[in-house]
Tab-separated table of C-alpha atoms in Angstrom:
chain	number	residue	atom	x	y	z
A	1212	MET	CA	4.334	-16.636	43.528
A	1213	ARG	CA	1.244	-15.523	41.582
A	1214	LEU	CA	1.837	-13.621	38.360
A	1215	PRO	CA	0.105	-10.287	37.761
A	1216	SER	CA	-3.311	-10.644	36.115
A	1217	LEU	CA	-2.019	-8.912	32.991
A	1218	LEU	CA	0.507	-11.700	32.447
A	1219	ARG	CA	-2.078	-14.412	33.097
A	1220	ARG	CA	-4.408	-13.290	30.313
A	1221	THR	CA	-4.978	-15.591	27.371
A	1222	PRO	CA	-3.902	-13.001	24.724
A	1223	PHE	CA	-0.555	-12.563	26.500
A	1224	ARG	CA	-0.075	-16.329	26.651
A	1225	LEU	CA	-0.987	-16.603	22.984
A	1226	THR	CA	1.487	-13.824	22.246
A	1227	LEU	CA	4.229	-15.751	24.023
A	1228	LEU	CA	3.252	-18.891	22.133
A	1229	PHE	CA	3.379	-17.131	18.764
A	1230	LEU	CA	6.657	-15.458	19.676
A	1231	ALA	CA	8.111	-18.851	20.577
A	1232	LEU	CA	6.864	-20.275	17.287
A	1233	PHE	CA	8.302	-17.293	15.440
A	1234	ALA	CA	11.644	-17.665	17.193
A	1235	ALA	CA	11.749	-21.372	16.325
A	1236	ALA	CA	10.821	-20.648	12.694
A	1237	ALA	CA	13.350	-17.815	12.456
A	1238	SER	CA	16.058	-20.021	13.956
A	1239	ALA	CA	15.260	-22.747	11.436
A	1240	ILE	CA	15.401	-20.206	8.598
A	1241	LEU	CA	18.663	-18.797	9.941
A	1242	ALA	CA	20.181	-22.258	10.149
A	1243	TYR	CA	19.021	-23.029	6.609
A	1244	VAL	CA	20.440	-19.775	5.260
A	1245	TYR	CA	23.715	-20.323	7.088
A	1246	PHE	CA	24.275	-23.893	5.937
A	1247	ALA	CA	23.030	-23.163	2.410
A	1248	SER	CA	25.385	-20.201	2.131
A	1249	ALA	CA	28.274	-22.196	3.575
A	1250	SER	CA	27.598	-25.043	1.156
A	1251	GLU	CA	27.386	-22.636	-1.765
A	1252	ALA	CA	30.658	-20.974	-0.704
A	1253	ARG	CA	32.323	-24.368	-0.502
A	1254	VAL	CA	31.118	-25.319	-3.988
A	1255	ASN	CA	32.330	-22.012	-5.414
A	1256	ALA	CA	35.682	-22.421	-3.688
A	1257	GLU	CA	36.081	-25.911	-5.103
A	1258	ARG	CA	35.246	-24.637	-8.582
A	1259	GLU	CA	37.845	-21.859	-8.343
A	1260	VAL	CA	40.427	-24.253	-6.902
A	1261	ARG	CA	39.872	-26.694	-9.780
A	1262	GLY	CA	40.340	-23.887	-12.303
A	1263	GLU	CA	43.525	-22.695	-10.609
A	1264	MET	CA	44.876	-26.240	-10.338
A	1265	GLN	CA	44.125	-26.872	-14.015
A	1266	ASP	CA	46.096	-23.769	-15.040
A	1267	LEU	CA	49.081	-24.676	-12.880
A	1268	VAL	CA	49.149	-28.314	-14.037
A	1269	GLY	CA	49.024	-27.016	-17.602
A	1270	ILE	CA	52.082	-24.833	-16.955
A	1271	TYR	CA	53.895	-27.821	-15.430
A	1272	ASP	CA	53.074	-30.134	-18.330
A	1273	ALA	CA	54.031	-27.519	-20.902
A	1274	ARG	CA	57.179	-25.919	-19.377
A	1275	GLY	CA	58.286	-28.058	-16.503
A	1276	PHE	CA	58.895	-27.789	-12.779
A	1277	ASP	CA	60.884	-24.511	-12.810
A	1278	ALA	CA	58.183	-22.685	-14.785
A	1279	LEU	CA	55.588	-23.961	-12.297
A	1280	ASN	CA	57.730	-22.749	-9.414
A	1281	ARG	CA	58.016	-19.241	-10.892
A	1282	ALA	CA	54.235	-19.156	-11.535
A	1283	LEU	CA	53.540	-20.076	-7.906
A	1284	ILE	CA	55.862	-17.341	-6.660
A	1285	ASP	CA	54.050	-14.748	-8.783
A	1286	ARG	CA	50.595	-15.955	-7.801
A	1287	SER	CA	51.432	-16.141	-4.105
A	1288	LEU	CA	52.206	-12.429	-4.253
A	1289	THR	CA	49.134	-11.372	-6.313
A	1290	ARG	CA	46.325	-13.755	-5.350
A	1291	SER	CA	45.842	-13.383	-1.614
A	1292	THR	CA	42.736	-15.598	-1.423
A	1293	PHE	CA	44.639	-18.622	-2.721
A	1294	LEU	CA	47.154	-20.738	-0.829
A	1295	TYR	CA	49.875	-22.629	-2.706
A	1296	LEU	CA	52.472	-25.266	-1.860
A	1297	LEU	CA	54.897	-27.074	-4.159
A	1298	LEU	CA	56.783	-30.132	-2.908
A	1299	ASP	CA	59.680	-31.813	-4.756
A	1300	LYS	CA	59.975	-35.559	-5.308
A	1301	GLN	CA	61.455	-36.027	-1.834
A	1302	GLY	CA	58.526	-34.176	-0.216
A	1303	ARG	CA	60.571	-31.054	0.618
A	1304	THR	CA	58.917	-27.658	0.368
A	1305	THR	CA	59.989	-25.809	-2.734
A	1306	THR	CA	57.779	-22.718	-2.690
A	1307	GLY	CA	54.349	-21.503	-1.705
A	1308	SER	CA	52.391	-19.656	1.007
A	1309	LEU	CA	52.210	-22.734	3.238
A	1310	SER	CA	55.161	-24.052	5.194
A	1311	GLN	CA	53.936	-27.649	4.999
A	1312	SER	CA	51.166	-29.637	3.430
A	1313	PRO	CA	47.887	-29.939	5.444
A	1314	ILE	CA	47.613	-33.528	4.163
A	1315	GLU	CA	49.863	-35.790	6.160
A	1316	THR	CA	49.255	-38.972	4.166
A	1317	MET	CA	48.451	-38.739	0.498
A	1318	SER	CA	46.046	-41.377	-0.844
A	1319	GLY	CA	45.605	-41.531	-4.574
A	1320	GLN	CA	46.514	-38.959	-7.179
A	1321	ARG	CA	44.196	-36.241	-5.827
A	1322	GLN	CA	42.889	-35.480	-2.344
A	1323	TRP	CA	40.575	-32.713	-1.055
A	1324	ILE	CA	40.742	-31.226	2.446
A	1325	THR	CA	39.184	-28.474	4.552
A	1326	PHE	CA	41.261	-27.092	7.408
A	1327	PRO	CA	41.655	-23.915	9.496
A	1328	PHE	CA	44.423	-21.573	8.526
A	1329	THR	CA	45.975	-19.055	10.901
A	1330	ASP	CA	46.235	-15.623	9.290
A	1331	THR	CA	46.023	-11.910	10.074
A	1332	ASP	CA	43.478	-9.449	8.686
A	1333	ALA	CA	44.061	-5.915	7.446
A	1334	GLU	CA	43.905	-4.581	11.022
A	1335	GLY	CA	46.507	-7.037	12.267
A	1336	ARG	CA	44.078	-9.294	14.143
A	1337	VAL	CA	44.752	-13.028	14.102
A	1338	THR	CA	42.043	-14.980	12.258
A	1339	ARG	CA	41.537	-18.672	11.560
A	1340	PRO	CA	39.423	-18.911	8.389
A	1341	GLN	CA	38.588	-22.252	6.838
A	1342	VAL	CA	40.467	-23.232	3.679
A	1343	ARG	CA	39.176	-25.620	1.041
A	1344	GLY	CA	41.950	-27.115	-1.052
A	1345	VAL	CA	43.173	-30.054	-3.099
A	1346	GLN	CA	46.591	-31.706	-3.388
A	1347	VAL	CA	47.595	-33.344	-6.676
A	1348	LYS	CA	50.505	-35.646	-7.466
A	1349	LEU	CA	52.198	-34.372	-10.637
A	1350	SER	CA	53.445	-36.618	-13.412
A	1351	GLY	CA	57.069	-36.164	-12.323
A	1352	GLY	CA	56.339	-37.239	-8.732
A	1353	GLU	CA	56.145	-33.723	-7.249
A	1354	MET	CA	53.163	-32.577	-5.105
A	1355	LEU	CA	51.107	-29.430	-5.767
A	1356	PHE	CA	48.568	-28.042	-3.302
A	1357	VAL	CA	46.064	-25.265	-4.156
A	1358	GLY	CA	43.618	-23.942	-1.574
A	1359	ARG	CA	40.982	-21.213	-1.391
A	1360	SER	CA	40.313	-19.247	1.805
A	1361	LEU	CA	36.638	-19.071	2.963
A	1362	GLY	CA	37.301	-16.073	5.192
A	1363	ASP	CA	35.221	-13.616	3.104
A	1364	THR	CA	32.270	-15.984	3.149
A	1365	GLU	CA	32.604	-16.540	6.890
A	1366	ARG	CA	32.670	-12.798	7.522
A	1367	TYR	CA	29.566	-12.380	5.349
A	1368	LEU	CA	27.784	-15.183	7.181
A	1369	GLY	CA	28.772	-13.616	10.492
A	1370	ARG	CA	27.307	-10.248	9.526
A	1371	LEU	CA	24.174	-11.972	8.179
A	1372	THR	CA	23.759	-13.946	11.404
A	1373	GLN	CA	24.148	-10.831	13.531
A	1374	ALA	CA	21.579	-8.983	11.420
A	1375	LEU	CA	19.096	-11.852	11.648
A	1376	TRP	CA	19.552	-12.240	15.400
A	1377	GLY	CA	19.206	-8.484	15.859
A	1378	SER	CA	16.035	-8.451	13.744
A	1379	MET	CA	14.657	-11.380	15.710
A	1380	GLY	CA	15.356	-9.583	18.976
A	1381	ILE	CA	13.555	-6.455	17.748
A	1382	VAL	CA	10.581	-8.513	16.582
A	1383	LEU	CA	10.431	-10.365	19.909
A	1384	LEU	CA	10.506	-7.093	21.841
A	1385	LEU	CA	7.827	-5.545	19.629
A	1386	GLY	CA	5.727	-8.717	19.861
A	1387	LEU	CA	6.079	-8.793	23.625
A	1388	GLY	CA	5.102	-5.132	23.848
A	1389	GLY	CA	2.144	-5.729	21.521
A	1390	GLY	CA	1.075	-8.706	23.610
A	1391	LEU	CA	1.175	-6.626	26.759
A	1392	LEU	CA	-0.842	-3.863	25.059
A	1393	VAL	CA	-3.468	-6.295	23.720
A	1394	SER	CA	-3.639	-8.084	27.066
A	1395	ARG	CA	-4.119	-4.777	28.897
A	1396	ASN	CA	-6.906	-3.698	26.536
A	1397	LEU	CA	-8.590	-7.078	26.866
A	1398	GLU	CA	-8.223	-6.949	30.631
A	1399	ARG	CA	-10.023	-3.596	30.639
A	1400	SER	CA	-12.822	-4.914	28.423
A	1401	MET	CA	-13.182	-8.136	30.383
A	1402	GLY	CA	-13.022	-6.128	33.594
A	1403	ARG	CA	-16.103	-4.188	32.499
A	1404	LEU	CA	-17.904	-7.455	31.732
A	1405	ASN	CA	-16.805	-8.948	35.057
A	1406	ARG	CA	-18.127	-5.899	36.894
A	1407	VAL	CA	-21.501	-6.446	35.241
A	1408	VAL	CA	-21.471	-10.126	36.246
A	1409	THR	CA	-20.507	-9.178	39.816
A	1410	ALA	CA	-23.286	-6.586	39.953
A	1411	VAL	CA	-25.824	-9.165	38.763
A	1412	GLN	CA	-24.537	-11.636	41.362
A	1413	ASP	CA	-25.125	-8.942	43.978
A	1414	GLY	CA	-28.727	-8.614	42.812
A	1415	ASP	CA	-28.528	-5.641	40.411
A	1416	LEU	CA	-30.447	-6.915	37.374
A	1417	LYS	CA	-30.319	-3.434	35.806
A	1418	ALA	CA	-26.571	-3.692	35.144
A	1419	ARG	CA	-25.644	-3.963	31.452
A	1420	ALA	CA	-22.404	-4.561	29.611
A	1421	PRO	CA	-21.016	-1.624	27.575
A	1422	VAL	CA	-21.056	-2.094	23.793
A	1423	ARG	CA	-18.475	-0.068	21.887
A	1424	GLY	CA	-20.006	-0.595	18.453
A	1425	SER	CA	-16.824	-2.077	16.988
A	1426	GLY	CA	-18.578	-5.319	16.046
A	1427	ASP	CA	-15.800	-7.524	17.424
A	1428	GLU	CA	-16.236	-10.638	19.543
A	1429	LEU	CA	-16.259	-8.617	22.757
A	1430	ASP	CA	-19.184	-6.560	21.447
A	1431	GLU	CA	-20.956	-9.785	20.460
A	1432	LEU	CA	-20.324	-11.161	23.946
A	1433	GLY	CA	-21.601	-7.930	25.526
A	1434	GLN	CA	-24.713	-7.916	23.352
A	1435	GLY	CA	-25.383	-11.567	24.157
A	1436	LEU	CA	-24.904	-10.891	27.863
A	1437	ASN	CA	-27.255	-7.906	27.704
A	1438	THR	CA	-29.895	-9.945	25.879
A	1439	MET	CA	-29.580	-12.684	28.488
A	1440	LEU	CA	-29.900	-10.126	31.294
A	1441	ASP	CA	-32.931	-8.562	29.612
A	1442	ARG	CA	-34.644	-11.935	29.516
A	1443	LEU	CA	-33.517	-12.755	33.036
A	1444	GLU	CA	-34.865	-9.440	34.303
A	1445	GLY	CA	-38.126	-10.039	32.446
A	1446	SER	CA	-38.413	-13.558	33.864
A	1447	MET	CA	-37.706	-12.374	37.390
A	1448	ALA	CA	-40.224	-9.573	36.965
A	1449	SER	CA	-42.771	-12.099	35.734
A	1450	ILE	CA	-42.064	-14.359	38.693
A	1451	ARG	CA	-42.431	-11.468	41.132
A	1452	HIS	CA	-45.541	-10.329	39.299
A	1453	ALA	CA	-46.965	-13.852	39.398
A	1454	GLY	CA	-46.342	-14.035	43.128
A	1455	ASP	CA	-47.902	-10.650	43.692
A	1456	ALA	CA	-50.803	-11.568	41.424
A	1457	ILE	CA	-51.454	-14.824	43.245
A	1458	ALA	CA	-51.342	-13.050	46.595
A	1459	HIS	CA	-53.516	-10.159	45.408
A	1460	ASP	CA	-55.809	-11.727	42.826
A	1461	LEU	CA	-56.767	-14.751	44.914
A	1462	ARG	CA	-57.743	-12.627	47.886
A	1463	SER	CA	-61.216	-11.997	46.492
A	1464	PRO	CA	-61.908	-15.650	45.535
A	1465	LEU	CA	-60.715	-16.790	48.945
A	1466	THR	CA	-62.913	-14.182	50.649
A	1467	ARG	CA	-65.856	-15.255	48.518
A	1468	MET	CA	-65.165	-18.899	49.291
A	1469	ARG	CA	-65.044	-18.188	53.024
A	1470	ALA	CA	-68.305	-16.255	52.848
A	1471	LYS	CA	-70.079	-19.073	51.033
A	1472	LEU	CA	-68.743	-21.652	53.469
A	1473	GLU	CA	-69.888	-19.477	56.352
A	1474	VAL	CA	-73.387	-19.218	54.818
A	1475	ALA	CA	-73.414	-22.972	54.239
A	1476	LEU	CA	-72.446	-23.522	57.848
A	1477	ILE	CA	-75.244	-21.259	59.076
A	1478	ASP	CA	-77.755	-22.989	56.775
A	1479	ALA	CA	-76.589	-26.397	57.981
A	1480	GLU	CA	-76.920	-25.364	61.606
A	1481	ALA	CA	-80.406	-23.980	60.871
A	1482	GLY	CA	-81.391	-27.238	59.229
A	1483	LYS	CA	-81.918	-25.687	55.804
A	1484	ILE	CA	-79.301	-27.987	54.245
A	1485	ASN	CA	-77.603	-31.141	55.411
A	1486	GLY	CA	-73.876	-31.738	55.924
A	1487	VAL	CA	-73.415	-33.408	52.544
A	1488	ASP	CA	-74.755	-30.339	50.740
A	1489	ALA	CA	-72.466	-28.109	52.786
A	1490	LEU	CA	-69.477	-30.251	51.866
A	1491	GLN	CA	-70.519	-30.181	48.228
A	1492	ILE	CA	-70.612	-26.380	48.327
A	1493	ALA	CA	-67.130	-26.402	49.864
A	1494	LEU	CA	-65.830	-28.747	47.178
A	1495	ASP	CA	-67.328	-26.642	44.390
A	1496	GLU	CA	-65.752	-23.502	45.789
A	1497	ALA	CA	-62.408	-25.297	46.192
A	1498	ASP	CA	-62.565	-26.460	42.566
A	1499	ASN	CA	-63.311	-22.913	41.413
A	1500	LEU	CA	-60.427	-21.605	43.473
A	1501	LEU	CA	-58.021	-24.220	42.032
A	1502	LYS	CA	-59.205	-23.364	38.537
A	1503	THR	CA	-58.537	-19.682	39.201
A	1504	PHE	CA	-55.134	-20.502	40.683
A	1505	ASN	CA	-54.132	-22.632	37.659
A	1506	THR	CA	-55.306	-19.916	35.293
A	1507	VAL	CA	-53.181	-17.284	37.066
A	1508	LEU	CA	-50.142	-19.585	36.867
A	1509	ALA	CA	-50.778	-20.249	33.173
A	1510	ILE	CA	-50.959	-16.514	32.487
A	1511	ALA	CA	-47.714	-15.952	34.426
A	1512	ARG	CA	-45.985	-18.716	32.488
A	1513	LEU	CA	-47.077	-17.280	29.161
A	1514	GLN	CA	-46.002	-13.773	30.150
A	1515	ALA	CA	-42.619	-15.140	31.230
A	1516	ALA	CA	-42.202	-16.604	27.740
A	1517	ALA	CA	-41.758	-12.988	26.525
A	1518	GLY	CA	-42.986	-13.561	22.970
A	1519	HIS	CA	-41.514	-17.063	22.670
A	1520	THR	CA	-44.015	-19.847	22.113
A	1521	PRO	CA	-43.652	-22.525	24.815
A	1522	ASP	CA	-43.236	-26.056	23.404
A	1523	PRO	CA	-44.362	-25.219	19.826
A	1524	ALA	CA	-45.559	-27.878	17.400
A	1525	LEU	CA	-46.619	-27.764	13.737
A	1526	PHE	CA	-50.303	-28.547	13.131
A	1527	ASP	CA	-53.331	-27.523	11.073
A	1528	ALA	CA	-55.379	-24.883	12.874
A	1529	ALA	CA	-58.426	-26.006	10.864
A	1530	ASP	CA	-58.396	-29.332	12.726
A	1531	LEU	CA	-58.368	-27.479	16.042
A	1532	ALA	CA	-61.312	-25.305	14.979
A	1533	ALA	CA	-63.247	-28.364	13.802
A	1534	ASP	CA	-62.653	-30.099	17.155
A	1535	MET	CA	-63.864	-27.018	19.038
A	1536	ALA	CA	-67.004	-26.808	16.869
A	1537	GLU	CA	-67.770	-30.477	17.465
A	1538	LEU	CA	-67.221	-30.041	21.221
A	1539	TYR	CA	-69.392	-26.948	21.727
A	1540	GLU	CA	-72.221	-27.562	19.258
A	1541	PRO	CA	-74.158	-29.867	21.660
A	1542	ALA	CA	-73.824	-27.343	24.519
A	1543	SER	CA	-75.188	-24.607	22.265
A	1544	GLU	CA	-78.155	-26.750	21.224
A	1545	ASP	CA	-78.923	-27.547	24.866
A	1546	LYS	CA	-79.190	-23.802	25.542
A	1547	GLY	CA	-81.249	-23.178	22.428
A	1548	ILE	CA	-78.479	-21.361	20.560
A	1549	GLU	CA	-77.747	-21.889	16.888
A	1550	PHE	CA	-74.083	-22.838	16.458
A	1551	SER	CA	-72.399	-22.787	13.028
A	1552	ALA	CA	-68.806	-22.972	11.759
A	1553	GLU	CA	-66.964	-21.887	8.592
A	1554	ILE	CA	-63.480	-23.412	8.446
A	1555	GLU	CA	-60.860	-23.157	5.705
A	1556	ARG	CA	-58.442	-26.031	5.316
A	1557	GLY	CA	-54.649	-25.926	5.278
A	1558	LEU	CA	-54.122	-23.357	8.038
A	1559	MET	CA	-50.710	-24.528	9.214
A	1560	VAL	CA	-49.396	-22.889	12.376
A	1561	GLU	CA	-46.458	-23.525	14.723
A	1562	ALA	CA	-47.923	-23.104	18.188
A	1563	ASN	CA	-48.602	-24.708	21.539
A	1564	GLN	CA	-51.787	-26.599	20.709
A	1565	PRO	CA	-53.075	-27.056	24.311
A	1566	PHE	CA	-52.715	-23.340	25.094
A	1567	LEU	CA	-54.274	-22.304	21.788
A	1568	ALA	CA	-57.135	-24.753	22.311
A	1569	GLN	CA	-57.720	-23.350	25.804
A	1570	ALA	CA	-57.814	-19.797	24.452
A	1571	LEU	CA	-60.303	-20.702	21.718
A	1572	ALA	CA	-62.400	-22.675	24.189
A	1573	ASN	CA	-62.530	-19.679	26.544
A	1574	VAL	CA	-63.798	-17.421	23.755
A	1575	ILE	CA	-66.458	-19.921	22.581
A	1576	ASP	CA	-67.498	-20.647	26.151
A	1577	ASN	CA	-67.962	-16.919	26.837
A	1578	ALA	CA	-69.990	-16.508	23.627
A	1579	ILE	CA	-72.326	-19.362	24.562
A	1580	LYS	CA	-72.526	-18.199	28.182
A	1581	TYR	CA	-73.568	-14.620	27.381
A	1582	THR	CA	-75.775	-15.310	24.337
A	1583	PRO	CA	-79.396	-15.769	25.337
A	1584	ALA	CA	-81.572	-18.627	24.064
A	1585	GLY	CA	-82.638	-18.077	20.484
A	1586	GLY	CA	-79.382	-16.356	19.616
A	1587	ALA	CA	-76.526	-17.571	17.437
A	1588	VAL	CA	-72.780	-18.202	17.658
A	1589	MET	CA	-70.531	-18.402	14.602
A	1590	LEU	CA	-66.970	-19.877	14.620
A	1591	ARG	CA	-64.726	-19.085	11.682
A	1592	ALA	CA	-61.163	-20.127	10.843
A	1593	ARG	CA	-59.539	-18.524	7.828
A	1594	ARG	CA	-56.372	-17.101	6.321
A	1595	ARG	CA	-56.243	-13.337	6.088
A	1596	SER	CA	-54.990	-11.498	3.012
A	1597	SER	CA	-51.859	-10.702	5.040
A	1598	GLY	CA	-51.219	-14.450	5.406
A	1599	GLU	CA	-52.048	-14.489	9.130
A	1600	ILE	CA	-54.321	-17.171	10.578
A	1601	GLU	CA	-57.529	-15.922	12.224
A	1602	PHE	CA	-60.002	-17.632	14.550
A	1603	SER	CA	-63.096	-15.521	15.091
A	1604	VAL	CA	-66.127	-16.133	17.312
A	1605	THR	CA	-69.179	-13.943	16.694
A	1606	ASP	CA	-72.263	-14.005	18.949
A	1607	THR	CA	-75.557	-12.133	19.296
A	1608	GLY	CA	-75.186	-11.514	23.018
A	1609	PRO	CA	-75.167	-8.152	24.810
A	1610	GLY	CA	-71.675	-7.391	23.540
A	1611	VAL	CA	-69.023	-5.174	25.135
A	1612	PRO	CA	-69.192	-1.382	24.879
A	1613	GLU	CA	-66.310	0.064	22.897
A	1614	ALA	CA	-65.117	2.048	25.926
A	1615	ASP	CA	-64.754	-1.177	27.953
A	1616	ARG	CA	-62.999	-3.372	25.365
A	1617	ASP	CA	-59.481	-2.510	26.545
A	1618	ARG	CA	-60.471	-3.033	30.175
A	1619	VAL	CA	-62.362	-6.295	29.776
A	1620	ILE	CA	-59.215	-8.209	28.827
A	1621	GLN	CA	-57.564	-7.360	32.155
A	1622	ARG	CA	-57.538	-9.908	34.942
A	1623	PHE	CA	-60.511	-10.168	37.286
A	1624	VAL	CA	-62.445	-7.496	35.361
A	1625	ARG	CA	-66.124	-8.322	34.856
A	1626	LEU	CA	-68.695	-5.960	33.370
A	1627	ASP	CA	-71.964	-5.158	35.097
A	1628	ASN	CA	-74.030	-7.138	32.578
A	1629	SER	CA	-72.080	-10.327	33.423
A	1630	ARG	CA	-72.383	-10.246	37.210
A	1631	SER	CA	-75.172	-12.784	37.128
A	1632	GLU	CA	-72.933	-15.362	35.421
A	1633	ALA	CA	-70.360	-17.490	37.248
A	1634	GLY	CA	-66.755	-16.746	36.499
A	1635	SER	CA	-63.507	-15.252	37.739
A	1636	GLY	CA	-62.811	-12.672	35.051
A	1637	LEU	CA	-59.650	-14.465	33.888
A	1638	GLY	CA	-60.892	-15.995	30.630
A	1639	LEU	CA	-59.982	-13.192	28.246
A	1640	SER	CA	-56.795	-12.433	30.218
A	1641	LEU	CA	-55.612	-15.963	29.486
A	1642	VAL	CA	-56.581	-15.574	25.825
A	1643	VAL	CA	-54.515	-12.385	25.511
A	1644	ALA	CA	-51.530	-14.028	27.240
A	1645	VAL	CA	-51.700	-17.028	24.869
A	1646	LEU	CA	-51.867	-14.852	21.757
A	1647	GLU	CA	-49.006	-12.576	22.902
A	1648	ALA	CA	-46.820	-15.610	23.626
A	1649	HIS	CA	-47.465	-16.727	20.021
A	1650	GLY	CA	-46.665	-13.303	18.568
A	1651	GLY	CA	-50.348	-12.714	17.821
A	1652	ARG	CA	-53.085	-10.420	19.072
A	1653	VAL	CA	-56.725	-10.304	20.166
A	1654	GLN	CA	-59.259	-7.990	18.517
A	1655	LEU	CA	-62.657	-7.179	20.001
A	1656	ASP	CA	-65.286	-5.704	17.652
A	1657	GLU	CA	-69.027	-5.264	17.609
A	1658	GLY	CA	-71.042	-8.273	16.484
A	1659	PRO	CA	-73.781	-8.400	13.818
A	1660	GLY	CA	-75.722	-5.619	15.573
A	1661	ALA	CA	-79.077	-5.497	17.379
A	1662	TYR	CA	-81.692	-7.683	15.747
A	1663	GLY	CA	-84.878	-9.294	17.011
A	1664	GLY	CA	-84.284	-8.182	20.566
A	1665	PHE	CA	-80.741	-9.543	20.613
A	1666	GLY	CA	-77.367	-7.877	20.203
A	1667	PRO	CA	-75.418	-5.937	19.373
A	1668	GLY	CA	-73.222	-8.973	19.951
A	1669	LEU	CA	-69.461	-9.316	20.025
A	1670	ARG	CA	-66.805	-10.523	17.590
A	1671	VAL	CA	-63.570	-11.795	19.134
A	1672	ALA	CA	-60.734	-12.469	16.644
A	1673	LEU	CA	-57.594	-14.437	17.566
A	1674	VAL	CA	-54.862	-13.640	15.023
A	1675	ILE	CA	-51.564	-15.562	14.942
A	1676	PRO	CA	-48.715	-15.766	12.407
A	1677	PRO	CA	-48.667	-18.733	10.000
A	1678	ALA	CA	-46.015	-21.415	10.162
A	1679	ALA	CA	-42.711	-20.417	8.547
A	1680	GLY	CA	-42.076	-21.789	5.071
């Protein structure tokens, strides 16, 4: 038989566990109090019995057996908590509140005993309280027994035990009720979280867990779940966007590739080119298409990172800038472009070096591509006054009109003055994706201005945060 869900909750089980521990602890305390009180009552009874016995033995030693007998008669009538018995030399009962001695065989001059004594209380009910007493052999051979009833102590312990058991029962009931209340509240809260999980399993990525603002662990769990769902929704959106982008953005390159292959086929059939040249054209177009495809995937991956640098590593950005300058300086000289670099040292960043290198290479490659012979390209790497690290590439090419600077960083956007150059229009899109994944930004500004028939040029700045610490 399956228990109701309320009774299967962890808080209810913990409540039962703590109630069981409390009951065990309370029982141990009750047992300790009972036995400690009983032991204390026994010690007190023995002390009183010794004092009473000392007085009676003193009377016997001072005035004899008859005086002791009269003292016992008086005390039996006035001291109800004590029990007395006086035996003569032959062991016959002389006087006292007992009909016979509770000690059958006397060993030694003094012997203690605890025994039940049948009595009646004030309401006439028969009781059997314990009696603690001692029997002493007097100097004349007679026997004297003095005992003290523990009935008052037993009644006190009985009332104390009832009170403790009653208190324990109340606490257990209150604890059980509290456990049920806590379990019900938790079941409601967890039910809301489970409904969110079920909705997400059914495909609703918009579902979010409610946060009450109490700051407890359930709120922390809800906030963590919402953050996870936000990232999951962003990742899924990026994946869908990447798929849509690949299907949409590669349509034009594929169409262009087919057109070029068709022209190559016509030229080959007309004898203008041979089959090897046609195959080479096909291979070149396939390489361009693969490059475009890989760039789209790289952009999608960076956008899916949602501001989190993929595979970051600590390195000096100055070394990266120096490597880029060394790599592109020969290409600039071949085109008749003056290439120079100004690089500060100690520009530590925590970034994905291959992605950052690709972004910087794209910017330098564009600058060299669009700067005519006789122009200049300047690469700088420095630390801004804000502490941020900046790579900047300035050229004396045609530049980008201010109205087009927001549009030129979009995918597959190419300006009219760049139609004559090969490219897919993804270079700056990849740069922007890299910088956003690193928590940075891209700034496009006018270059040095028109001079000597060149310009106005373009300045592209890549700004990223420095390494922490």
